[in-house]
mmCIF file of C-alpha atoms in Angstrom:
data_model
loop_
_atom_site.group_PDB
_atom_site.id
_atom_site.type_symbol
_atom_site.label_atom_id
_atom_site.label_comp_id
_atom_site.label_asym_id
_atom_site.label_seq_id
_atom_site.Cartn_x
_atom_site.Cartn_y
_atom_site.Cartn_z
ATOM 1 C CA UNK A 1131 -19.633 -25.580 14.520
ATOM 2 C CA UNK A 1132 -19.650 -23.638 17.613
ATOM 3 C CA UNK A 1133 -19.536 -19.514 17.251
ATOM 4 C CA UNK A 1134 -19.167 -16.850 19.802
ATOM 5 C CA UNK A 1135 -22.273 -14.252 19.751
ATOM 6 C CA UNK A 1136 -21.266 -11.592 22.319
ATOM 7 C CA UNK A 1137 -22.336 -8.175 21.678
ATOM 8 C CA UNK A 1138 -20.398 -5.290 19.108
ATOM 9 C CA UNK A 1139 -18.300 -3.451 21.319
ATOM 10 C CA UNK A 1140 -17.577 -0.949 18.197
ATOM 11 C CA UNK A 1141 -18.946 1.809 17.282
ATOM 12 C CA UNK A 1142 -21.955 1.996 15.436
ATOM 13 C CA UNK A 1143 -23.877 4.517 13.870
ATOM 14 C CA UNK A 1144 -26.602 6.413 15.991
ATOM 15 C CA UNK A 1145 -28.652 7.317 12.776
ATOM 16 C CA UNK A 1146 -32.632 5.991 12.672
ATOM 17 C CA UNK A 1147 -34.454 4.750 9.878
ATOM 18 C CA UNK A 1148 -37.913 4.418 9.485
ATOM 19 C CA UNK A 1149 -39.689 0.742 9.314
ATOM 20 C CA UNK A 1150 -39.419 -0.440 5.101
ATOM 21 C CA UNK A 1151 -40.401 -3.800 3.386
ATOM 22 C CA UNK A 1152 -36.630 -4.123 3.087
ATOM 23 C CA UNK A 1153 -36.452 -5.437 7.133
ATOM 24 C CA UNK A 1154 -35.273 -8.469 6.075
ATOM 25 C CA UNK A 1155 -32.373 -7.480 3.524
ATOM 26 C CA UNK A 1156 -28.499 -6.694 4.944
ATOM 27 C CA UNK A 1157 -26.019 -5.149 3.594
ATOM 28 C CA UNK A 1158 -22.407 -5.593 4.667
ATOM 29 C CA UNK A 1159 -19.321 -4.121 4.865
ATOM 30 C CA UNK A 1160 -16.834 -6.619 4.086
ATOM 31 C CA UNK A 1161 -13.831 -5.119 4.914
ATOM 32 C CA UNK A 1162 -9.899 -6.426 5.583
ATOM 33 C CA UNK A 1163 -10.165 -4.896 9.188
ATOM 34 C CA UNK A 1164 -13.608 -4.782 9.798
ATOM 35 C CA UNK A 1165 -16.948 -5.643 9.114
ATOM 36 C CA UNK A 1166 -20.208 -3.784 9.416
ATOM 37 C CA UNK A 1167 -23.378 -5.172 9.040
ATOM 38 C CA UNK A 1168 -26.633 -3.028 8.191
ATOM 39 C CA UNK A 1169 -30.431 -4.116 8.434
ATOM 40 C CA UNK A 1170 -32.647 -2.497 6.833
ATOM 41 C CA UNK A 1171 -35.286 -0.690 8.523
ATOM 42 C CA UNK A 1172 -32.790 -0.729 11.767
ATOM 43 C CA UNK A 1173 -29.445 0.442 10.529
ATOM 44 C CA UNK A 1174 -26.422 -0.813 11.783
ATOM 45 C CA UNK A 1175 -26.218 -3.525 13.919
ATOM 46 C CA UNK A 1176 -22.560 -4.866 14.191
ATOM 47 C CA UNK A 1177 -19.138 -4.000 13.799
ATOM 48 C CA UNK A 1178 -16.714 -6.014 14.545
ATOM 49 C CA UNK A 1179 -13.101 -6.935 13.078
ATOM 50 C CA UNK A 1180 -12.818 -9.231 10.506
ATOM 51 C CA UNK A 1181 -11.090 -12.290 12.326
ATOM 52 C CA UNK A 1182 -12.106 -15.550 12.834
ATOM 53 C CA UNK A 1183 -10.232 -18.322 14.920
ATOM 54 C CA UNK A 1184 -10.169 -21.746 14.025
ATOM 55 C CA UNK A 1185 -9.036 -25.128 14.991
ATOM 56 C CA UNK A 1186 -6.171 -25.909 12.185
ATOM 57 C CA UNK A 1187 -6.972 -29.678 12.936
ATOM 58 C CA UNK A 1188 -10.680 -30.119 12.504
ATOM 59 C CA UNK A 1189 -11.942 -26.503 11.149
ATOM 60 C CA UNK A 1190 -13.726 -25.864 13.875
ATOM 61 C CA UNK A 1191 -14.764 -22.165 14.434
ATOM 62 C CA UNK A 1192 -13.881 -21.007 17.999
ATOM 63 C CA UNK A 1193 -14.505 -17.233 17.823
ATOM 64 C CA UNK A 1194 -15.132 -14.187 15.740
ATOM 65 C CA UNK A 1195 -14.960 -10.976 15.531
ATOM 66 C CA UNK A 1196 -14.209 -9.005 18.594
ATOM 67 C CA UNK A 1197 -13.188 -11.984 20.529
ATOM 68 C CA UNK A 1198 -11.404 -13.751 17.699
ATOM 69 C CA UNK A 1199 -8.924 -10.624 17.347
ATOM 70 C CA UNK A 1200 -7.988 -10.604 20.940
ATOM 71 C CA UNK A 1201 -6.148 -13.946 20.263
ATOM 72 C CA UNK A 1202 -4.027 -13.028 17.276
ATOM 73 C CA UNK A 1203 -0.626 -13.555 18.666
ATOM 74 C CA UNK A 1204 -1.839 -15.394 21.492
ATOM 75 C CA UNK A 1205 -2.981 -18.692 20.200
ATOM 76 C CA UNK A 1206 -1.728 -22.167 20.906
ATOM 77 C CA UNK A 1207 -0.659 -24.005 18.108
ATOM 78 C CA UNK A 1208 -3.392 -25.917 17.594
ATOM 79 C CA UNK A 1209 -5.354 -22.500 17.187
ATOM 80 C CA UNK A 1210 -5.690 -19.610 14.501
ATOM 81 C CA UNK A 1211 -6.742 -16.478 14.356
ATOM 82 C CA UNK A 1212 -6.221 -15.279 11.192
ATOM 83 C CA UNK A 1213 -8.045 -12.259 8.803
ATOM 84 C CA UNK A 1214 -9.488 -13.792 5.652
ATOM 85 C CA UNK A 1215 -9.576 -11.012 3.699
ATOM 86 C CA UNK A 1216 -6.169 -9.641 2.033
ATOM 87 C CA UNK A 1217 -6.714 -6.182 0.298
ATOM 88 C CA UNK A 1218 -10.188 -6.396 0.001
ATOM 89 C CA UNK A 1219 -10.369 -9.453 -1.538
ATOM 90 C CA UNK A 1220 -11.071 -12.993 -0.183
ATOM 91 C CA UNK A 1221 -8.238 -14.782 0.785
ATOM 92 C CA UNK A 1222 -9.537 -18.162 2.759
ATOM 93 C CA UNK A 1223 -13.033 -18.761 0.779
ATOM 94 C CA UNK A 1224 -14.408 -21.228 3.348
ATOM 95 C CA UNK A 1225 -13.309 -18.885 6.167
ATOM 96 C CA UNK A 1226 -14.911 -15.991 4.679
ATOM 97 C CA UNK A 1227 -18.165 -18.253 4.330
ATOM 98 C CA UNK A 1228 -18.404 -18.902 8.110
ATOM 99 C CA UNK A 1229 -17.827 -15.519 9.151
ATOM 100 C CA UNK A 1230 -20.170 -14.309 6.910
ATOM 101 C CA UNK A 1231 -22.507 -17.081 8.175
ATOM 102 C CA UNK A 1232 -21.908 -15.546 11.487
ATOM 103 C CA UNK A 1233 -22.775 -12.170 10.641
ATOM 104 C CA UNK A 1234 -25.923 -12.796 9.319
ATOM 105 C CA UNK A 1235 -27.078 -14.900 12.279
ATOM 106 C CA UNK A 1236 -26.161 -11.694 14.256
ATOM 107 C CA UNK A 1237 -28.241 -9.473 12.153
ATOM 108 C CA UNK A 1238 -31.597 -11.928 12.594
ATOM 109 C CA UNK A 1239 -30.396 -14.866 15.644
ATOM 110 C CA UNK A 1240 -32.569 -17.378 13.922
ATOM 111 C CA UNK A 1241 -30.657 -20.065 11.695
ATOM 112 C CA UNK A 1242 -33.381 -20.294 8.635
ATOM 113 C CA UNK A 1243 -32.590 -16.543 7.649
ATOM 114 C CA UNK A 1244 -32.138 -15.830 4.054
ATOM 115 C CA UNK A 1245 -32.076 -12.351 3.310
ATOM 116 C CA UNK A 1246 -31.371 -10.311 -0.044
ATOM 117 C CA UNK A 1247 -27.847 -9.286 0.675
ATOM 118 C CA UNK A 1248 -25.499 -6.134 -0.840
ATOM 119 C CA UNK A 1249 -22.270 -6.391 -0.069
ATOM 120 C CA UNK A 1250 -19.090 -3.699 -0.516
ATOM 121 C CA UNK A 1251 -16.685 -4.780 -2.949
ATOM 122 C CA UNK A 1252 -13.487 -2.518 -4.004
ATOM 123 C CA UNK A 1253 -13.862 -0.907 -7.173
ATOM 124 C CA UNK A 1254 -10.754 -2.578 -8.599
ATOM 125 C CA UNK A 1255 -11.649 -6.067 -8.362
ATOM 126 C CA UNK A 1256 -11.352 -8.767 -10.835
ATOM 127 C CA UNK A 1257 -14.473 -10.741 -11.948
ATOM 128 C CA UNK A 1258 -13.144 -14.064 -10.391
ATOM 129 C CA UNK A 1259 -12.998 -12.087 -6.862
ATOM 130 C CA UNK A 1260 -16.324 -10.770 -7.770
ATOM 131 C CA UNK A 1261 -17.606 -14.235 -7.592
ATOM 132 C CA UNK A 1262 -15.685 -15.199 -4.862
ATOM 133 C CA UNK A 1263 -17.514 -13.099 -2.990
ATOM 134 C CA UNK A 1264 -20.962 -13.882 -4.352
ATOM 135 C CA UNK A 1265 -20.527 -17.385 -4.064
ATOM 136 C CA UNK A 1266 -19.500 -16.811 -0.218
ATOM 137 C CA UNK A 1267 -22.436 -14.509 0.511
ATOM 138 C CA UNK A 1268 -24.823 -17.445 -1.275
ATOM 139 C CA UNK A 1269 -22.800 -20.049 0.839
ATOM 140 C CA UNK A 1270 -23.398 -18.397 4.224
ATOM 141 C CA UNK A 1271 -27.078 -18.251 3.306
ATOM 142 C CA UNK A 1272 -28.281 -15.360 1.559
ATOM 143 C CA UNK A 1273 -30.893 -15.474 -1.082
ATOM 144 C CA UNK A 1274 -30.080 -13.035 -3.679
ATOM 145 C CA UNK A 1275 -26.431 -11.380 -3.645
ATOM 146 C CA UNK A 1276 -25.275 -8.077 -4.944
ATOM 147 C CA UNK A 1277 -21.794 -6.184 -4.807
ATOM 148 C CA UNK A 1278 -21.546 -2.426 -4.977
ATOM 149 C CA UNK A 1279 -18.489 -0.631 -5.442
ATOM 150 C CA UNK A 1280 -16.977 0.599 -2.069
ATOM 151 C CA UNK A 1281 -17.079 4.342 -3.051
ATOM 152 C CA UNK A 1282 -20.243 4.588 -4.629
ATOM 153 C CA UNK A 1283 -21.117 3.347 -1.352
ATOM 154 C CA UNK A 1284 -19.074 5.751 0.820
ATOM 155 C CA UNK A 1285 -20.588 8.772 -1.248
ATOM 156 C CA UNK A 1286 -24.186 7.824 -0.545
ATOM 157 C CA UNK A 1287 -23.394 6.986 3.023
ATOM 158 C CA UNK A 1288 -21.947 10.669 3.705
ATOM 159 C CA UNK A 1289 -25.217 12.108 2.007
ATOM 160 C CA UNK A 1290 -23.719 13.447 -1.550
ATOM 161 C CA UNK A 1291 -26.270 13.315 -4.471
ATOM 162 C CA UNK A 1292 -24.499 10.736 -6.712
ATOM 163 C CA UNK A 1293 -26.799 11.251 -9.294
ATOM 164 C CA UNK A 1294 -26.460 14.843 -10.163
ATOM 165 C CA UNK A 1295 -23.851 15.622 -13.280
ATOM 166 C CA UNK A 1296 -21.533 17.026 -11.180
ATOM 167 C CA UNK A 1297 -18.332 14.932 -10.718
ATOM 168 C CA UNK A 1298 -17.109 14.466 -7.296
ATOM 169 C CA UNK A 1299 -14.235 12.719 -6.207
ATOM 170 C CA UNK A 1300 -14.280 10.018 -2.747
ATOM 171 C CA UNK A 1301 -11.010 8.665 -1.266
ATOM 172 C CA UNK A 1302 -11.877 5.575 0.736
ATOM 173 C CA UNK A 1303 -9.151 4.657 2.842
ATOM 174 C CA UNK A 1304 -9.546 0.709 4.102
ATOM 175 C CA UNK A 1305 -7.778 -1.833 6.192
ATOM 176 C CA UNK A 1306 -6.318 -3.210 2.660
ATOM 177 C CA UNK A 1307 -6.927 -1.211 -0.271
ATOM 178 C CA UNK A 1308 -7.809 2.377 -1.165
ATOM 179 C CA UNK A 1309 -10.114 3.474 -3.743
ATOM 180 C CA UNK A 1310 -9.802 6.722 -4.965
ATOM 181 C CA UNK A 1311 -13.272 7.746 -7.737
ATOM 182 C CA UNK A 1312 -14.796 10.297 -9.570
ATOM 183 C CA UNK A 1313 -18.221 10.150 -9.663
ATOM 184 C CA UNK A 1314 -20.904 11.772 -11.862
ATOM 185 C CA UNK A 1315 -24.616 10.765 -12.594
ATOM 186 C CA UNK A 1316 -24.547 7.987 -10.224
ATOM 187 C CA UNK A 1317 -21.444 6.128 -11.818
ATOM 188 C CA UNK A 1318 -18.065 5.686 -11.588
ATOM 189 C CA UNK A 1319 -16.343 7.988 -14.423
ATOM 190 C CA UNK A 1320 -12.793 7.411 -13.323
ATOM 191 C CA UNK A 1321 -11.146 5.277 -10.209
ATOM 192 C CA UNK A 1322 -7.963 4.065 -9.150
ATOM 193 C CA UNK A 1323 -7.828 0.766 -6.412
ATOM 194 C CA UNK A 1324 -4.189 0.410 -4.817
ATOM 195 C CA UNK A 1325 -3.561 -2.410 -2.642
ATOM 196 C CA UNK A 1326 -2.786 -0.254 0.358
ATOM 197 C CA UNK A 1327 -4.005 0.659 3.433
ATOM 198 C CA UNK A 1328 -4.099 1.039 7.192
ATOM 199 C CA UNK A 1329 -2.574 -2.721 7.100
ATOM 200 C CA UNK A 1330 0.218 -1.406 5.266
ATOM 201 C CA UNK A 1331 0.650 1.299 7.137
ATOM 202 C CA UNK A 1332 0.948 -0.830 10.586
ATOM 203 C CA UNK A 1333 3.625 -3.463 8.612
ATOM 204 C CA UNK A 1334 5.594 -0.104 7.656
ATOM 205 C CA UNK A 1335 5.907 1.242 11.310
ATOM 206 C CA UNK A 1336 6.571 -2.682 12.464
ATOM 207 C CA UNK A 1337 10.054 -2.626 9.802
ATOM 208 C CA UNK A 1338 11.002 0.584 11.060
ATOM 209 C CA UNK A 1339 11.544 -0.494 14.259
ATOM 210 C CA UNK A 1340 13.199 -3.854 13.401
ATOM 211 C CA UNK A 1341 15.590 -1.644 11.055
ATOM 212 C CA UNK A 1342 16.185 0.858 13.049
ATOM 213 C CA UNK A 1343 15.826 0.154 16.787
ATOM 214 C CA UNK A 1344 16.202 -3.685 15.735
ATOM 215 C CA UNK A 1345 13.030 -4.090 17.995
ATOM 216 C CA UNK A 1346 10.618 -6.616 16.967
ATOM 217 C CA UNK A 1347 6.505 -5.807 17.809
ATOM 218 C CA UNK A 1348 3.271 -7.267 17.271
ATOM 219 C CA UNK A 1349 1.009 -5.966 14.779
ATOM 220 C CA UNK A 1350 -1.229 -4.710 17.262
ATOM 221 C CA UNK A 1351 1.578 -2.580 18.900
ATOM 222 C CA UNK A 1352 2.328 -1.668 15.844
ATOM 223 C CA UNK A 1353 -1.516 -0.057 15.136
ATOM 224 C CA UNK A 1354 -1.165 1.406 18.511
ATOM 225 C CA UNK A 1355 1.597 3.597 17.321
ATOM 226 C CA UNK A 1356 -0.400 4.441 14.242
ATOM 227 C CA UNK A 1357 -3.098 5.844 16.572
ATOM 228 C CA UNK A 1358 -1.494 7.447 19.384
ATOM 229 C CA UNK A 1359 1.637 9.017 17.537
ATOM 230 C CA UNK A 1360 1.151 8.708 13.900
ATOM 231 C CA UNK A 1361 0.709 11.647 11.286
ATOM 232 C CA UNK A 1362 0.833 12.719 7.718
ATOM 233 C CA UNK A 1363 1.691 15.932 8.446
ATOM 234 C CA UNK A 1364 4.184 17.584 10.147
ATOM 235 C CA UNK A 1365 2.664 17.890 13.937
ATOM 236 C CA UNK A 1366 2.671 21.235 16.694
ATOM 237 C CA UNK A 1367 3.524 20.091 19.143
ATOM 238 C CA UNK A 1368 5.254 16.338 17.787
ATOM 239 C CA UNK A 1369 4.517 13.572 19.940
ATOM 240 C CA UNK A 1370 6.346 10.875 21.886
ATOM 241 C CA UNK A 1371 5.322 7.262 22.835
ATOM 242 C CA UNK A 1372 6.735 4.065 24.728
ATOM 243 C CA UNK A 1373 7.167 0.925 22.499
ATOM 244 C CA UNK A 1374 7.827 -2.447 23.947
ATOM 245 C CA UNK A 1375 8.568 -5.121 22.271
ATOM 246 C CA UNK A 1376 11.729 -7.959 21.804
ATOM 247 C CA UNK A 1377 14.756 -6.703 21.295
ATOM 248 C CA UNK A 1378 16.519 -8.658 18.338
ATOM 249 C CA UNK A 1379 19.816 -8.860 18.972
ATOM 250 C CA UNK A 1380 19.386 -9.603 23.167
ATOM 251 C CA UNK A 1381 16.343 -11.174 22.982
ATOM 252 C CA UNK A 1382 15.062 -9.427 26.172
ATOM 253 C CA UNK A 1383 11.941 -7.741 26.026
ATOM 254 C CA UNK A 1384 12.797 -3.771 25.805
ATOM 255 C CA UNK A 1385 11.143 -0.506 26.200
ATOM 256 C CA UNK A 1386 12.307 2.649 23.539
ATOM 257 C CA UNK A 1387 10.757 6.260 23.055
ATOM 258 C CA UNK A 1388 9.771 6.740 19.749
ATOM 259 C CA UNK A 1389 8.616 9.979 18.536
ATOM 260 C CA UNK A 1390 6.311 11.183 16.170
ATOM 261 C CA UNK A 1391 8.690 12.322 13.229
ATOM 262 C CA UNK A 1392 9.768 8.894 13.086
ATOM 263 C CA UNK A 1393 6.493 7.024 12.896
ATOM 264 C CA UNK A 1394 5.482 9.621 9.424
ATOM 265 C CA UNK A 1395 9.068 8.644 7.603
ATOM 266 C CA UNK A 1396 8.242 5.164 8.329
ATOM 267 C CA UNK A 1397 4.978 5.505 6.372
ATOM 268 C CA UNK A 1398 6.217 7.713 4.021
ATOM 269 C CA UNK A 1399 6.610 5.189 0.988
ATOM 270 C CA UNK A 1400 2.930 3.663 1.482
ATOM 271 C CA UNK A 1401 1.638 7.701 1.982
ATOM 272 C CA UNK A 1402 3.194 8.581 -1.113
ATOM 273 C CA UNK A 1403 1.446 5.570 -3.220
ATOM 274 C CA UNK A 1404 -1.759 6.591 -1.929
ATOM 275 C CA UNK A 1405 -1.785 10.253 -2.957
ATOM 276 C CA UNK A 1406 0.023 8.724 -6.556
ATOM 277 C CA UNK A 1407 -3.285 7.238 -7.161
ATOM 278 C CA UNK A 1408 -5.036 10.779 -6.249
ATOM 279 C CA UNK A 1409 -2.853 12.506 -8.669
ATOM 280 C CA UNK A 1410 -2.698 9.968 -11.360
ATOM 281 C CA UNK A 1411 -6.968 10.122 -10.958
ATOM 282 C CA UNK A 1412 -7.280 13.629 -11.487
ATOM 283 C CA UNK A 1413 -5.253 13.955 -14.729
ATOM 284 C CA UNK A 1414 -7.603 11.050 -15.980
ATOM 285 C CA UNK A 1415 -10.668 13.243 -15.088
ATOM 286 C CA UNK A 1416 -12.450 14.651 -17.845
ATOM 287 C CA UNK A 1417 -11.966 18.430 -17.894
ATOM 288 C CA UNK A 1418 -15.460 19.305 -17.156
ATOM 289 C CA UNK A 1419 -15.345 17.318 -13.720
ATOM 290 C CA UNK A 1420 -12.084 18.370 -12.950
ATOM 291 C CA UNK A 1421 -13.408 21.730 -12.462
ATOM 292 C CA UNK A 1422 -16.255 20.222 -10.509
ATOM 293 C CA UNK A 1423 -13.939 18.999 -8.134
ATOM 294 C CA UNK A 1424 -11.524 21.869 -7.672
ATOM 295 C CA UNK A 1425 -15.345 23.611 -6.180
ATOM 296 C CA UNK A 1426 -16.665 20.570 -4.692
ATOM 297 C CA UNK A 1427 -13.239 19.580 -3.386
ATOM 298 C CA UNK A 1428 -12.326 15.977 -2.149
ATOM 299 C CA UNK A 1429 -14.706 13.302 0.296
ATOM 300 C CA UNK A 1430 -12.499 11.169 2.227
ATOM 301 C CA UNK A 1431 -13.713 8.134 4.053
ATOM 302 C CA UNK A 1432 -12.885 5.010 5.552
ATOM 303 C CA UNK A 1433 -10.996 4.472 8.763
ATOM 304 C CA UNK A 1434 -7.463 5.705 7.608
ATOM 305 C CA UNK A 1435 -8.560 8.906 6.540
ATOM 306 C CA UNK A 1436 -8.581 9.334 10.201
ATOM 307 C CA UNK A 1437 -4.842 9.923 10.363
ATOM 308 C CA UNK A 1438 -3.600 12.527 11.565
ATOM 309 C CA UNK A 1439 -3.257 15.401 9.070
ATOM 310 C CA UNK A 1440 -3.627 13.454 6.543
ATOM 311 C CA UNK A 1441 -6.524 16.036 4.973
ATOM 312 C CA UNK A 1442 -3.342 18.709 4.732
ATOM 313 C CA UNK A 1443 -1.357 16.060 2.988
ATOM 314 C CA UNK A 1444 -3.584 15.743 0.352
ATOM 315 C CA UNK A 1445 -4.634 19.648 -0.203
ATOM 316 C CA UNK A 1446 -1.111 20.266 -0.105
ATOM 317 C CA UNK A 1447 -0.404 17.674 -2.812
ATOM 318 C CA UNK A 1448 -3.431 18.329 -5.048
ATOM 319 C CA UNK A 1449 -4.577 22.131 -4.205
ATOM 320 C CA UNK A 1450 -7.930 20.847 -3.709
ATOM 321 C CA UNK A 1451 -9.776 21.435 -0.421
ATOM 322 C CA UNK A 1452 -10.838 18.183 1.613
ATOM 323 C CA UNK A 1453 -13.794 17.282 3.712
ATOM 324 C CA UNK A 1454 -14.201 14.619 5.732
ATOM 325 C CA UNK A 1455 -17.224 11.970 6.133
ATOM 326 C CA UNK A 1456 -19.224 12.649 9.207
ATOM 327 C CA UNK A 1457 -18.916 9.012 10.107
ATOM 328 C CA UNK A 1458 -15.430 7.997 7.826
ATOM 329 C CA UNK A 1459 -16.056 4.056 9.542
ATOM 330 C CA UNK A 1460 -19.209 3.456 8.910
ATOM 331 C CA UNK A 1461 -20.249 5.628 5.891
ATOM 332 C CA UNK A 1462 -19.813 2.484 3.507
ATOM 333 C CA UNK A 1463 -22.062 0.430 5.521
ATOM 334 C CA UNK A 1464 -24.661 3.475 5.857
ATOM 335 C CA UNK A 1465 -24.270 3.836 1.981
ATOM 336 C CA UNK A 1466 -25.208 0.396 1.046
ATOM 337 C CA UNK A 1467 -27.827 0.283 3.992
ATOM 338 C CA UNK A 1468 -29.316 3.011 2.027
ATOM 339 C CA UNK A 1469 -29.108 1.443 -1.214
ATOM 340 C CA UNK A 1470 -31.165 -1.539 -0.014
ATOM 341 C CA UNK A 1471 -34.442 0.334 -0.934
ATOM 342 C CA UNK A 1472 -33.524 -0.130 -4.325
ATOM 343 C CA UNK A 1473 -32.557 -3.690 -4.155
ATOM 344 C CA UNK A 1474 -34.056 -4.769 -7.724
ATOM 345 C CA UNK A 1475 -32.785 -1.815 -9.510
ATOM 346 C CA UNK A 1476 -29.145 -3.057 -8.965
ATOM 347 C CA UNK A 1477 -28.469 -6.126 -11.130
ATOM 348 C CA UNK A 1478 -29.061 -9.022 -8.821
ATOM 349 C CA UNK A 1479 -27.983 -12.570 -9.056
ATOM 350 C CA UNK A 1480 -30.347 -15.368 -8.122
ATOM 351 C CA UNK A 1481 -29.209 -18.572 -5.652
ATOM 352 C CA UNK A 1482 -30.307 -20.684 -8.325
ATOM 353 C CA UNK A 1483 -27.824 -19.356 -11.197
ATOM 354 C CA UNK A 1484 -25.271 -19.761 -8.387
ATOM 355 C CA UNK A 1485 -26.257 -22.673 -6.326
ATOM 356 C CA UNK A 1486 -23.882 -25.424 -8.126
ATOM 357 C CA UNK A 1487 -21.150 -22.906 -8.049
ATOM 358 C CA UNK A 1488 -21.338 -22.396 -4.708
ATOM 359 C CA UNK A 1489 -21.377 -26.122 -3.873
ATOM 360 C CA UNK A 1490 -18.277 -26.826 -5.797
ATOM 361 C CA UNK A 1491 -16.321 -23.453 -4.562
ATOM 362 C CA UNK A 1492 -16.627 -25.387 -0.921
ATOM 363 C CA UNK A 1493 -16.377 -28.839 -2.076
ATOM 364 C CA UNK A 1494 -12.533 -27.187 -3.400
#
């Protein structure tokens, strides 16, 4: 199997930790879009998209990451580049296995590496995904595997004390799903997982333009407009961007203006499920924490929070005031990092409960 190991040209986080006997563990960020990997005793150490690109004849790994997402679209036949996660979850299980096999080689470059591994799982998943997951990390080589809930993660990460009893409420906005939690006495008291994210946000702009403009773009055109022109919130002054793509009904590759006003009704519907799940959330939340959040107000994380005023959106919906992680993309990574220093406090599951598992989840 032959895999690419150029250098993360993401951003990572500039925070230093101090030397610990936990140098050999990793946790990871397993995300739809991307994936973050954290060492312990060095911090983060890659970020890169989650994407790998194989041969559909022989299974043959030809690139991941950062160079594996620069061919989506652009692949011959023979070739794909595909995202094996879908909402958080694992979608291609022996995919998954070699990019996580990947990762891990990045984090040490030496192939008889078996670290302890913790690795970010949404709050909403099912046991069988659960295990998916597990039985991919044990697959790819770790020793000892354990999930922790994505914002339990993204809490710790931005530096709140999770184990007070004072309930405070996380929005973690992902590439597929996003989690919204209370969280008091370092638990989960109430959560809510939709099946939405920056993903849908992209495929939302890229129907727009087929219904309205009948223009057809690529889902990294359609991101583009998400970044450069897309809001939550009404904009001063709105904004205004070229869009090429193929024109349906010609054929002929064509250029339009499309403006910011647009680009927010096209992700209205998506928007709106997203702050349903804040809403429905809070009038689950005990009363006692409810008024711990109306002072606290609302942590959001994860790389969609970074929409444009999307933090008015949500005070506007909910009353509550919002604050934002001082790293939203790499908070969930940094959380788990963190969480490595207590490695045996957190439930782990042993390679030998898991080994025959394993074999026969790649043997299917």
């Amino acid at each position: 199997m032959r895999l690419h190991r150029d250098g993360s040209r993401r951003d990572t986080s500039r925070r230093h930790f101090a030397p610990s006997l936990g140098v050999h563990d990793i946790a990871i960020d397993l995300g739809t879009a991307n994936t973050v990997v954290f060492v312990g005793g060095r911090g983060i150490v890659a970020s890169e998209p989650s994407v790998v690109a194989t041969d559909s004849l022989t299974g043959e790994v030809h690139a991941v990451g950062v160079e594996a997402e620069r061919m989506i679209g652009r692949t011959p036949a023979t070739i794909s580049a595909t995202r094996p996660l879908r909402h958080g979850v694992i979608a291609d299980f022996v995919v998954t296995e070699q990019m996580l096999r990947y990762f891990i080689g990045r984090a040490f470059d030496r192939r008889w590496a078996h670290p302890r591994l913790i690795v970010c799982a949404p709050s909403g998943v099912t046991e069988v995904e659960k295990r998916a997951v597990e039985e991919a990390a044990l697959g790819a080589g770790a020793r000892r595997v354990h999930l922790i809930e994505e914002p339990i993660a993204a809490a710790i990460g931005a530096g709140v004390a999770i184990e007070e009893p004072v309930g405070r409420m996380v929005l973690d906005i992902g590439g597929g799903t996003s989690e919204v939690a209370v969280i008091s006495l370092g638990g989960i008291v109430v959560s809510r997982s939709v099946r939405v994210g920056g993903y849908e946000l992209d495929e939302a702009i890229s129907h727009y333009l087929r219904d309205a403009h009948q223009l057809a773009i690529g889902s990294q055109t359609a991101e583009a407009i998400k970044l450069r022109i897309g809001s939550a919130a009404p904009l001063a002054p709105e904004l205004t961007m070229g869009v090429r793509g193929r024109h349906l009904l010609s054929g002929l590759p064509t250029e339009i203006q499309l403006h910011s006003e647009e680009v927010r009704e096209a992700i209205r519907a998506p928007m709106e499920e997203i702050l349903r799940a804040i809403t429905a959330t809070l009038e689950e939340t005990p009363p006692d924490l409810a008024g711990d959040i109306a002072r606290e107000g609302i942590l959001l994380a994860g790389g969609g929070t970074l929409l444009r005023g999307l933090p008015t959106l949500v005070t506007k919906r909910t009353g509550m005031a919002v604050s934002l992680a001082d790293s939203p993309l790499t908070c969930v990574a940094i959380g788990s990092g963190l969480a490595l220093d207590h490695f045996d406090r957190l439930g782990t599951r042993s390679t030998a409960r898991h080994a025959k598992n394993a074999s026969n989840w790649r043997a299917a």
